[in-house]
PDB file of C-alpha atoms in Angstrom:
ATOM      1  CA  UNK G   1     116.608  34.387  66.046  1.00 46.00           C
ATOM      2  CA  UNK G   2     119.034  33.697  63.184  1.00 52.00           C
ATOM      3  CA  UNK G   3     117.527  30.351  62.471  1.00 93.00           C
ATOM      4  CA  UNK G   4     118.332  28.904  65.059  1.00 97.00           C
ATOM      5  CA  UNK G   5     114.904  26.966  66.049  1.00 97.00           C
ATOM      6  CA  UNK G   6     114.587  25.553  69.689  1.00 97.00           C
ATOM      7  CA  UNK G   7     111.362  23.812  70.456  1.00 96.00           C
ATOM      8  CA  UNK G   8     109.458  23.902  72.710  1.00 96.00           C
ATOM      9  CA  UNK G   9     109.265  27.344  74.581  1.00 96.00           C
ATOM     10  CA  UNK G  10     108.288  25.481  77.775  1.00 96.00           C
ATOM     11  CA  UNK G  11     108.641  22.092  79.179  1.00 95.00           C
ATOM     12  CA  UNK G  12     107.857  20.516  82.167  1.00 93.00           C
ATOM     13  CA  UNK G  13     109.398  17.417  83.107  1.00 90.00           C
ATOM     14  CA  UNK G  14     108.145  14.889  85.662  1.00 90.00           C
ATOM     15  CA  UNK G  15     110.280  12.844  88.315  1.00 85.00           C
ATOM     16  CA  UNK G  16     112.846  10.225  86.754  1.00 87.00           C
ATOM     17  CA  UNK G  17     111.680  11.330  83.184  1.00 92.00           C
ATOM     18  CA  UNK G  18     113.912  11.733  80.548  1.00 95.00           C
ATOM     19  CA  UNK G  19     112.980  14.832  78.203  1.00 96.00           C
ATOM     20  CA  UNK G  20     114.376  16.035  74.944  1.00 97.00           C
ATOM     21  CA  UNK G  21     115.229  19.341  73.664  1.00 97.00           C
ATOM     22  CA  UNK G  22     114.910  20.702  70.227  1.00 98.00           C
ATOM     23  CA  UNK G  23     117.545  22.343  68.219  1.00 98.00           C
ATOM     24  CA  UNK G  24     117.118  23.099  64.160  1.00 98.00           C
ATOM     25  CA  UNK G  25     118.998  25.692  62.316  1.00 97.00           C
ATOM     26  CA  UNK G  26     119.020  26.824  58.816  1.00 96.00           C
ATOM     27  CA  UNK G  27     122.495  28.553  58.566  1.00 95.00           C
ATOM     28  CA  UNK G  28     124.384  25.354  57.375  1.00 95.00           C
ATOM     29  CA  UNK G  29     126.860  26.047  60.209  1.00 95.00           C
ATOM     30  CA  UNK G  30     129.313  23.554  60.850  1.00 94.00           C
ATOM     31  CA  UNK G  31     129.120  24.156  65.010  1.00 94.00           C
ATOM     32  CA  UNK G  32     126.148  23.543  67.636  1.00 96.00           C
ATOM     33  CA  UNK G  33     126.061  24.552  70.834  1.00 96.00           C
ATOM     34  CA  UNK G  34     123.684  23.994  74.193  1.00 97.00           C
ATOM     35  CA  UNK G  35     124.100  26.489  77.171  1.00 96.00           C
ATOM     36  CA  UNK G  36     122.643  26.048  80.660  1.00 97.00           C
ATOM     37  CA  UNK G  37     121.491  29.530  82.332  1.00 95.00           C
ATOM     38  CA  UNK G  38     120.169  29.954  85.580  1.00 93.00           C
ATOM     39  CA  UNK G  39     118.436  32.722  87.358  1.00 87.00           C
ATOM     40  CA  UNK G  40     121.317  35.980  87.170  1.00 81.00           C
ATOM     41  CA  UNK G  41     124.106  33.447  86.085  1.00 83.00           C
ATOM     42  CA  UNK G  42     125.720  33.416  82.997  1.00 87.00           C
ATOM     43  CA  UNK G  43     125.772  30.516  80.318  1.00 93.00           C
ATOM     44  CA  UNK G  44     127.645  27.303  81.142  1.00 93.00           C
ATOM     45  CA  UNK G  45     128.191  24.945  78.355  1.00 93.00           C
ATOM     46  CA  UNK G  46     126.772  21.269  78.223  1.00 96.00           C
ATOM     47  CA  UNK G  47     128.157  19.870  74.923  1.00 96.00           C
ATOM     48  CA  UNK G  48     129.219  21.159  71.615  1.00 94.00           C
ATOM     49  CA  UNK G  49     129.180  19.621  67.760  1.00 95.00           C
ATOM     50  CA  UNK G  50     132.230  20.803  65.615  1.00 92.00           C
ATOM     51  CA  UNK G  51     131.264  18.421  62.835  1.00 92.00           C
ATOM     52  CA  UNK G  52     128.391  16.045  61.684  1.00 94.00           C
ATOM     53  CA  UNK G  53     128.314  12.542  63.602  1.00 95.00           C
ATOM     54  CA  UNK G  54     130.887  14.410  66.469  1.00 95.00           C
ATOM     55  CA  UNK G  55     130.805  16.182  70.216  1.00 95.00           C
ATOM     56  CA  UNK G  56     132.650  17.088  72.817  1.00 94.00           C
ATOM     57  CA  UNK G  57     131.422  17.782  76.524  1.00 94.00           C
ATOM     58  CA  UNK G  58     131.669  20.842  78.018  1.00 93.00           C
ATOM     59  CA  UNK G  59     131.972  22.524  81.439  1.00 91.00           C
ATOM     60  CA  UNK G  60     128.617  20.365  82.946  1.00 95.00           C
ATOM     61  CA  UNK G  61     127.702  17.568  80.899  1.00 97.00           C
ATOM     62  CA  UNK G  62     126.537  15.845  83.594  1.00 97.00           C
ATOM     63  CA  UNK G  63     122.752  14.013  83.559  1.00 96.00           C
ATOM     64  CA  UNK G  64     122.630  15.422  79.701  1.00 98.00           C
ATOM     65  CA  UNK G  65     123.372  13.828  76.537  1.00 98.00           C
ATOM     66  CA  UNK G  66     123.655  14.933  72.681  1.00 98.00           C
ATOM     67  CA  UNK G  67     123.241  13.067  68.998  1.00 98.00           C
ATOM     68  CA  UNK G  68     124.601  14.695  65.894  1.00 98.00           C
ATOM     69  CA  UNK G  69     122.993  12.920  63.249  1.00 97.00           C
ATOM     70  CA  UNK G  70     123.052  15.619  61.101  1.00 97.00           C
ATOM     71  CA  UNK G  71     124.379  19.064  60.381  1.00 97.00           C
ATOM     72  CA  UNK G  72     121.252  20.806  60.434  1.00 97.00           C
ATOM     73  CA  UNK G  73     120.238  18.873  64.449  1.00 98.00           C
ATOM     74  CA  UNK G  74     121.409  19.009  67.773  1.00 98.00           C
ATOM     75  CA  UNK G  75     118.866  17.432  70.285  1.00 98.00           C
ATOM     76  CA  UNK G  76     119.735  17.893  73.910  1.00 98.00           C
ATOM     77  CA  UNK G  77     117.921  14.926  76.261  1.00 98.00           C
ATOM     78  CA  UNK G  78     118.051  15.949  80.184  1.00 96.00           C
ATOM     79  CA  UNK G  79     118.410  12.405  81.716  1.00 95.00           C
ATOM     80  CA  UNK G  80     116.823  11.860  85.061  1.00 92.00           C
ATOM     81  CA  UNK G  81     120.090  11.733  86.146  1.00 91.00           C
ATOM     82  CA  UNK G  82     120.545  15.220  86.223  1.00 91.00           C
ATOM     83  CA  UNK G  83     119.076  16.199  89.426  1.00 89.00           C
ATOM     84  CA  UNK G  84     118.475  19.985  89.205  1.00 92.00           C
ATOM     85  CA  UNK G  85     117.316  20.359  85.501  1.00 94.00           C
ATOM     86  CA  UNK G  86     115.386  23.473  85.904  1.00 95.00           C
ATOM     87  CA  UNK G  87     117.307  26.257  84.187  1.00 96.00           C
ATOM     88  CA  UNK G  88     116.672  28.062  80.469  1.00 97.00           C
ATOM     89  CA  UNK G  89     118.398  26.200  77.972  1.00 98.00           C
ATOM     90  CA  UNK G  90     120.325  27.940  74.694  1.00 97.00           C
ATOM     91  CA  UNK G  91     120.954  26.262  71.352  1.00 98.00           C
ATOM     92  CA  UNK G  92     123.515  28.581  69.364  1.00 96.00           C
ATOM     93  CA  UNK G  93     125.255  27.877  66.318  1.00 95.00           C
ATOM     94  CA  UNK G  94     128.752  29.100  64.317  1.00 93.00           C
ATOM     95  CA  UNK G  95     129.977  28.899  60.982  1.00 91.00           C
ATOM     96  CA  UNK G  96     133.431  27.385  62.398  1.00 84.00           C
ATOM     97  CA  UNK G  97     134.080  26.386  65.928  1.00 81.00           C
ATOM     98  CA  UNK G  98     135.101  29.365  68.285  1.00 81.00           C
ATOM     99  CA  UNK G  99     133.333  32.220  65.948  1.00 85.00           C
ATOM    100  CA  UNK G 100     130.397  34.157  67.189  1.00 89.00           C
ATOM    101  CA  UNK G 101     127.749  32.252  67.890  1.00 92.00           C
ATOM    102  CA  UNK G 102     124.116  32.664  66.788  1.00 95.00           C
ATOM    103  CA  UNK G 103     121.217  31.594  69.519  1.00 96.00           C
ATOM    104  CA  UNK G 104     117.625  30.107  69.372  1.00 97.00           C
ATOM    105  CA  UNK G 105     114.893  31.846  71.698  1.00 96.00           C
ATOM    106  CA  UNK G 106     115.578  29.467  74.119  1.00 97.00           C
ATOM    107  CA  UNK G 107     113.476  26.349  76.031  1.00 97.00           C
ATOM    108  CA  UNK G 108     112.505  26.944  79.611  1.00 97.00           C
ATOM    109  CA  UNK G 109     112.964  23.902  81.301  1.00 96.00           C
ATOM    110  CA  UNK G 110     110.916  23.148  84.943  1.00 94.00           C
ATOM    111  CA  UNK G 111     110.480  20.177  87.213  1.00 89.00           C
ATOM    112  CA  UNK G 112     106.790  18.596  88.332  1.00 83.00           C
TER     113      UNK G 112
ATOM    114  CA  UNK S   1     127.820  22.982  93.696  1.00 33.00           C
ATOM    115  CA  UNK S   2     125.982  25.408  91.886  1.00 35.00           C
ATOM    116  CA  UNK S   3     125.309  29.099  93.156  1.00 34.00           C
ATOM    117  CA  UNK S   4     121.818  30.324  92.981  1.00 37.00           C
ATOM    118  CA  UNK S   5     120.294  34.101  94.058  1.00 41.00           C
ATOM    119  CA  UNK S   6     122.962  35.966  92.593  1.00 52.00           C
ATOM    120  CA  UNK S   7     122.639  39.416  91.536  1.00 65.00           C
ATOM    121  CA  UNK S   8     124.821  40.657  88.501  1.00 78.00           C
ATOM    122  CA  UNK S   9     126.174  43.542  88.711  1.00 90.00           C
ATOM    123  CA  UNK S  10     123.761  46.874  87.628  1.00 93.00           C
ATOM    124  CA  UNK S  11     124.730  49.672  85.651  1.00 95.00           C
ATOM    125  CA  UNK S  12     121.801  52.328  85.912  1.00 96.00           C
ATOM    126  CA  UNK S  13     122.223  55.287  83.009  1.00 96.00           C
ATOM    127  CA  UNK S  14     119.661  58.185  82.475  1.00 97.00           C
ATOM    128  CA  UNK S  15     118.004  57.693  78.607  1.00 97.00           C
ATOM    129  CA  UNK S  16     120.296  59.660  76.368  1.00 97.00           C
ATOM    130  CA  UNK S  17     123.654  59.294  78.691  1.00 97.00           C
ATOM    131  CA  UNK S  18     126.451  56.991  77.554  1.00 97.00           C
ATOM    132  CA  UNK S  19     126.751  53.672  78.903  1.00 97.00           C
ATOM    133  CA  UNK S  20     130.278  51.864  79.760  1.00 97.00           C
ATOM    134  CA  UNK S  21     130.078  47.985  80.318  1.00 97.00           C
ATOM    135  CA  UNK S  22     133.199  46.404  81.370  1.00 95.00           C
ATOM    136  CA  UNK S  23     134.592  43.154  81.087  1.00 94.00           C
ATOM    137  CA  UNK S  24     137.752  41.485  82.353  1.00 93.00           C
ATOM    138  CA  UNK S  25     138.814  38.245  81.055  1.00 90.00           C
ATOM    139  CA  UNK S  26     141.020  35.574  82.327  1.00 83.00           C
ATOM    140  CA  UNK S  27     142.804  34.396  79.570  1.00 87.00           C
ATOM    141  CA  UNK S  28     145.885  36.304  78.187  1.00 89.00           C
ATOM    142  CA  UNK S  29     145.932  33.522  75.518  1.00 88.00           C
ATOM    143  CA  UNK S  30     142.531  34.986  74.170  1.00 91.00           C
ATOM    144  CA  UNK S  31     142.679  36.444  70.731  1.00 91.00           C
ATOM    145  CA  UNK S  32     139.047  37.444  70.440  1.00 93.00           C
ATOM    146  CA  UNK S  33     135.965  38.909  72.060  1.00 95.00           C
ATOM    147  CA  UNK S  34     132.176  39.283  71.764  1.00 95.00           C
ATOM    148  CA  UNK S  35     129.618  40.962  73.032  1.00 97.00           C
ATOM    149  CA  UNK S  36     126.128  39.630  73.624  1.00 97.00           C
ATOM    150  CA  UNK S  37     122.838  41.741  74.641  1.00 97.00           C
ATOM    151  CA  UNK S  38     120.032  39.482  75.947  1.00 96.00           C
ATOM    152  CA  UNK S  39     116.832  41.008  76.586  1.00 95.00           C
ATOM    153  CA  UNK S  40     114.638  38.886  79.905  1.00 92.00           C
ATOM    154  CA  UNK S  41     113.421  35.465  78.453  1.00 91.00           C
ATOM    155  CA  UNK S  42     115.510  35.384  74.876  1.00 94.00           C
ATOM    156  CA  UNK S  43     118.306  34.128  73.720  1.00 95.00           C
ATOM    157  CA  UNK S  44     121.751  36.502  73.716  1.00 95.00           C
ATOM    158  CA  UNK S  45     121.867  38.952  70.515  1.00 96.00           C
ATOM    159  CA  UNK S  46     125.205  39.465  69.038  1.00 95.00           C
ATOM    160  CA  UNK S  47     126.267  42.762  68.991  1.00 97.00           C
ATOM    161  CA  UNK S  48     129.792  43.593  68.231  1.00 97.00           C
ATOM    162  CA  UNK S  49     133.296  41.339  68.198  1.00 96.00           C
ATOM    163  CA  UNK S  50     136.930  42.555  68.095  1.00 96.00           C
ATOM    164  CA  UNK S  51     139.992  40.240  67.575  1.00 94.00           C
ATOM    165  CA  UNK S  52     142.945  40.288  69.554  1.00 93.00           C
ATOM    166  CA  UNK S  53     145.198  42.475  66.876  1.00 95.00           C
ATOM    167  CA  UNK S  54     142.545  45.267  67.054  1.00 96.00           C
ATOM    168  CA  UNK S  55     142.606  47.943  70.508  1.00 97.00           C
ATOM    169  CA  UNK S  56     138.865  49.456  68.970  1.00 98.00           C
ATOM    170  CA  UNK S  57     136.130  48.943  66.695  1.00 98.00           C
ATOM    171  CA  UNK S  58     133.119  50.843  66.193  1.00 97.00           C
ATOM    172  CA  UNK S  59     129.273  49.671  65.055  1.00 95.00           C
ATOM    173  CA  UNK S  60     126.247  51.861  65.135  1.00 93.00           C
ATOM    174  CA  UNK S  61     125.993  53.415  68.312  1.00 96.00           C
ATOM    175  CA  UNK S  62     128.758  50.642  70.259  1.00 98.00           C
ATOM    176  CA  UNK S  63     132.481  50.627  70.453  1.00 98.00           C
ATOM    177  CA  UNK S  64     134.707  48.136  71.559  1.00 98.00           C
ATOM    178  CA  UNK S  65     137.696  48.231  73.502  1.00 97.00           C
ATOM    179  CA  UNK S  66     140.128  46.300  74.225  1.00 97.00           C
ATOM    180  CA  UNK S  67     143.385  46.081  76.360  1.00 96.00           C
ATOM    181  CA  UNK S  68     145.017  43.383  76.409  1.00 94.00           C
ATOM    182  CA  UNK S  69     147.858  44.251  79.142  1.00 94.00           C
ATOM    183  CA  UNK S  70     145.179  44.341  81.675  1.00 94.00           C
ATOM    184  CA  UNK S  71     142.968  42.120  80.105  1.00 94.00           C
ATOM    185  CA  UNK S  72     140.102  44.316  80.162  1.00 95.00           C
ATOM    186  CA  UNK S  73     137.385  44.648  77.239  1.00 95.00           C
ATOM    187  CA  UNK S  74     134.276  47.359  77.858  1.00 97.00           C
ATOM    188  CA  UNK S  75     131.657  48.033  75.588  1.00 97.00           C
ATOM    189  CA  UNK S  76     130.304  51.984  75.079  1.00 98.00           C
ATOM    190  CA  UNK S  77     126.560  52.841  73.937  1.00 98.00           C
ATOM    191  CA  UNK S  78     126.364  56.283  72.872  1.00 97.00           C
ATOM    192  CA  UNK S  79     122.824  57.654  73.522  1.00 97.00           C
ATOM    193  CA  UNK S  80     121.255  55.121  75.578  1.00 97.00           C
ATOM    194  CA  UNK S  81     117.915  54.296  74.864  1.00 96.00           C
ATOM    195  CA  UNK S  82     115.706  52.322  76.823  1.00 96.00           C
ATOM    196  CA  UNK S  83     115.447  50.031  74.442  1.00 96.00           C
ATOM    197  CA  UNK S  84     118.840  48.965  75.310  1.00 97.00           C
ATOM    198  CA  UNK S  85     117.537  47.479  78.521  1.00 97.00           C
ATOM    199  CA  UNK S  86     119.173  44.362  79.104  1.00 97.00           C
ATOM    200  CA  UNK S  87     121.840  41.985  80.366  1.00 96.00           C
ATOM    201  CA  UNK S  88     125.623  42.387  78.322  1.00 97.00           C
ATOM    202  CA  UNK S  89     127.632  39.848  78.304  1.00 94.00           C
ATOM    203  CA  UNK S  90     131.446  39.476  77.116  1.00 94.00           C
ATOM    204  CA  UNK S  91     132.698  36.433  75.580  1.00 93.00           C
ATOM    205  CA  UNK S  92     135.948  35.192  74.973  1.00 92.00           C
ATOM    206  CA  UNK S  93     137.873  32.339  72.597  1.00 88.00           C
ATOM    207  CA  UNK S  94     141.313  31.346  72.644  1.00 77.00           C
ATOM    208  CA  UNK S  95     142.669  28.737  70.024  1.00 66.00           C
ATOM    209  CA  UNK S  96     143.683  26.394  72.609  1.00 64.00           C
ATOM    210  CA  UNK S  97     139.750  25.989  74.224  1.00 63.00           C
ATOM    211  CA  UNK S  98     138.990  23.692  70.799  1.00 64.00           C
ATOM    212  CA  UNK S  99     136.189  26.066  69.845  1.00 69.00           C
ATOM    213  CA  UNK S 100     134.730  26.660  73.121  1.00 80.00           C
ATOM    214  CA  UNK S 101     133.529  30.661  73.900  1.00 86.00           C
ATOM    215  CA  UNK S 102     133.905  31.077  77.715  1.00 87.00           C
ATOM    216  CA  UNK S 103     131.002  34.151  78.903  1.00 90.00           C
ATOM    217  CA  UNK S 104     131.040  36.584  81.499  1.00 89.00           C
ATOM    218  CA  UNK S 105     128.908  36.657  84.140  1.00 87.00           C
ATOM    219  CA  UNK S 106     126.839  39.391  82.552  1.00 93.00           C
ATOM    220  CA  UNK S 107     125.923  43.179  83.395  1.00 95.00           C
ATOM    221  CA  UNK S 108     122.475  44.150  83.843  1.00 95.00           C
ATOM    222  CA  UNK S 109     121.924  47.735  81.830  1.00 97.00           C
ATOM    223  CA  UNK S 110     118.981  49.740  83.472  1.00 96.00           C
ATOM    224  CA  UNK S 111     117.746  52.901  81.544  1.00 96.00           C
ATOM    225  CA  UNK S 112     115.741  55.093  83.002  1.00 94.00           C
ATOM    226  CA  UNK S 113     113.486  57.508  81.176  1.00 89.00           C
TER     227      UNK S 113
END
């Protein structure tokens, strides 16, 4: 998927647990992206990396947080504070911020 | 809230017809669009864009159009297949959304052999 790695396919996360998300890409993009999509909905965005070591929330970033550490990672952790994680979750990346993004394969995320 | 069970909207096309998705988008400030085909359990594929100083633009088998006084974008497949079975969406950016795209609800394409 335009290497654009997310890992792992499925997940399953227990009551009050915190879980992380996986996102790797190869394309030395400067941008990183993580969508929410739920059943026949379209993609809502929970943060977004313009640069190394910055990010900015997005529409629901809500019971999710982000690191940036570097250019290549973008790790999304659902917090237990986010009360209805189960959705599919995107990782996409873009050259420059506001370009066409590329996605990963997606991580299905479901509650215990 | 959030909304759950709803059903996006279904085009249904015979294999070999021509397929029109349509789009409208909310920002007149937007100066430039995407399309997105994402087949059940992947991520979105990109398929075509178009910027804002363009009314067409054609890929292999897809156009692109785009009017921007009724802020409406659609997206033509010439020869359906049924490999083009999936869920469209549009995408928009506008300079002032600091890099954000903002998506469409989707389309669901149905081809039927």
């Amino acid at each position: 998927d335009g290497g654009i790695t997310q890992s792992p396919k499925y997940l399953f996360r227990k009551e009050g647990q915190n879980v992380t998300l996986s996102c790797e890409q190869n394309l030395n993009h400067d941008a990183m992206y993580w969508y929410r999509q739920d059943p026949g909905q379209g993609l809502r965005l929970i943060y977004y990396s313009q640069i190394v070591n910055d990010f900015q929330k997005g529409d629901i970033a809500e019971g999710y947080s982000v690191s940036r550490e570097k250019k290549e990672s973008f790790p999304l952790t659902v917090t237990s504070a986010q009360k209805n994680p189960t959705a599919f979750y995107l990782c996409a990346a873009a050259a420059l911020a506001g370009e066409k993004l590329f996605f990963g394969s997606g991580t299905q995320l479901s509650v215990l | 809230g959030e909304s759950v069970g709803l059903h996006l909207p279904t085009l249904s096309v015979q294999e070999g017809d021509n397929s029109i998705i349509n789009c409208a988008y909310s920002n007149s400030a937007s100066d430039y669009f995407i399309w997105y085909k994402q087949e059940s359990g992947k991520g979105p594929q990109f398929i075509i864009d178009i910027r804002s100083n363009m009314d067409k633009r054609q890929g292999q088998r897809v156009t692109v159009l785009l009017n921007k006084t009724v802020k409406h974008l659609s997206l033509q497949i010439a020869a359906t297949q049924p490999g083009d079975s999936a869920v469209y969406f549009c995408a928009e950016n506008t300079d002032n959304q600091g890099g954000k795209l903002i998506f469409g609800q989707g389309t669901e394409l149905s081809v039927k052999p």
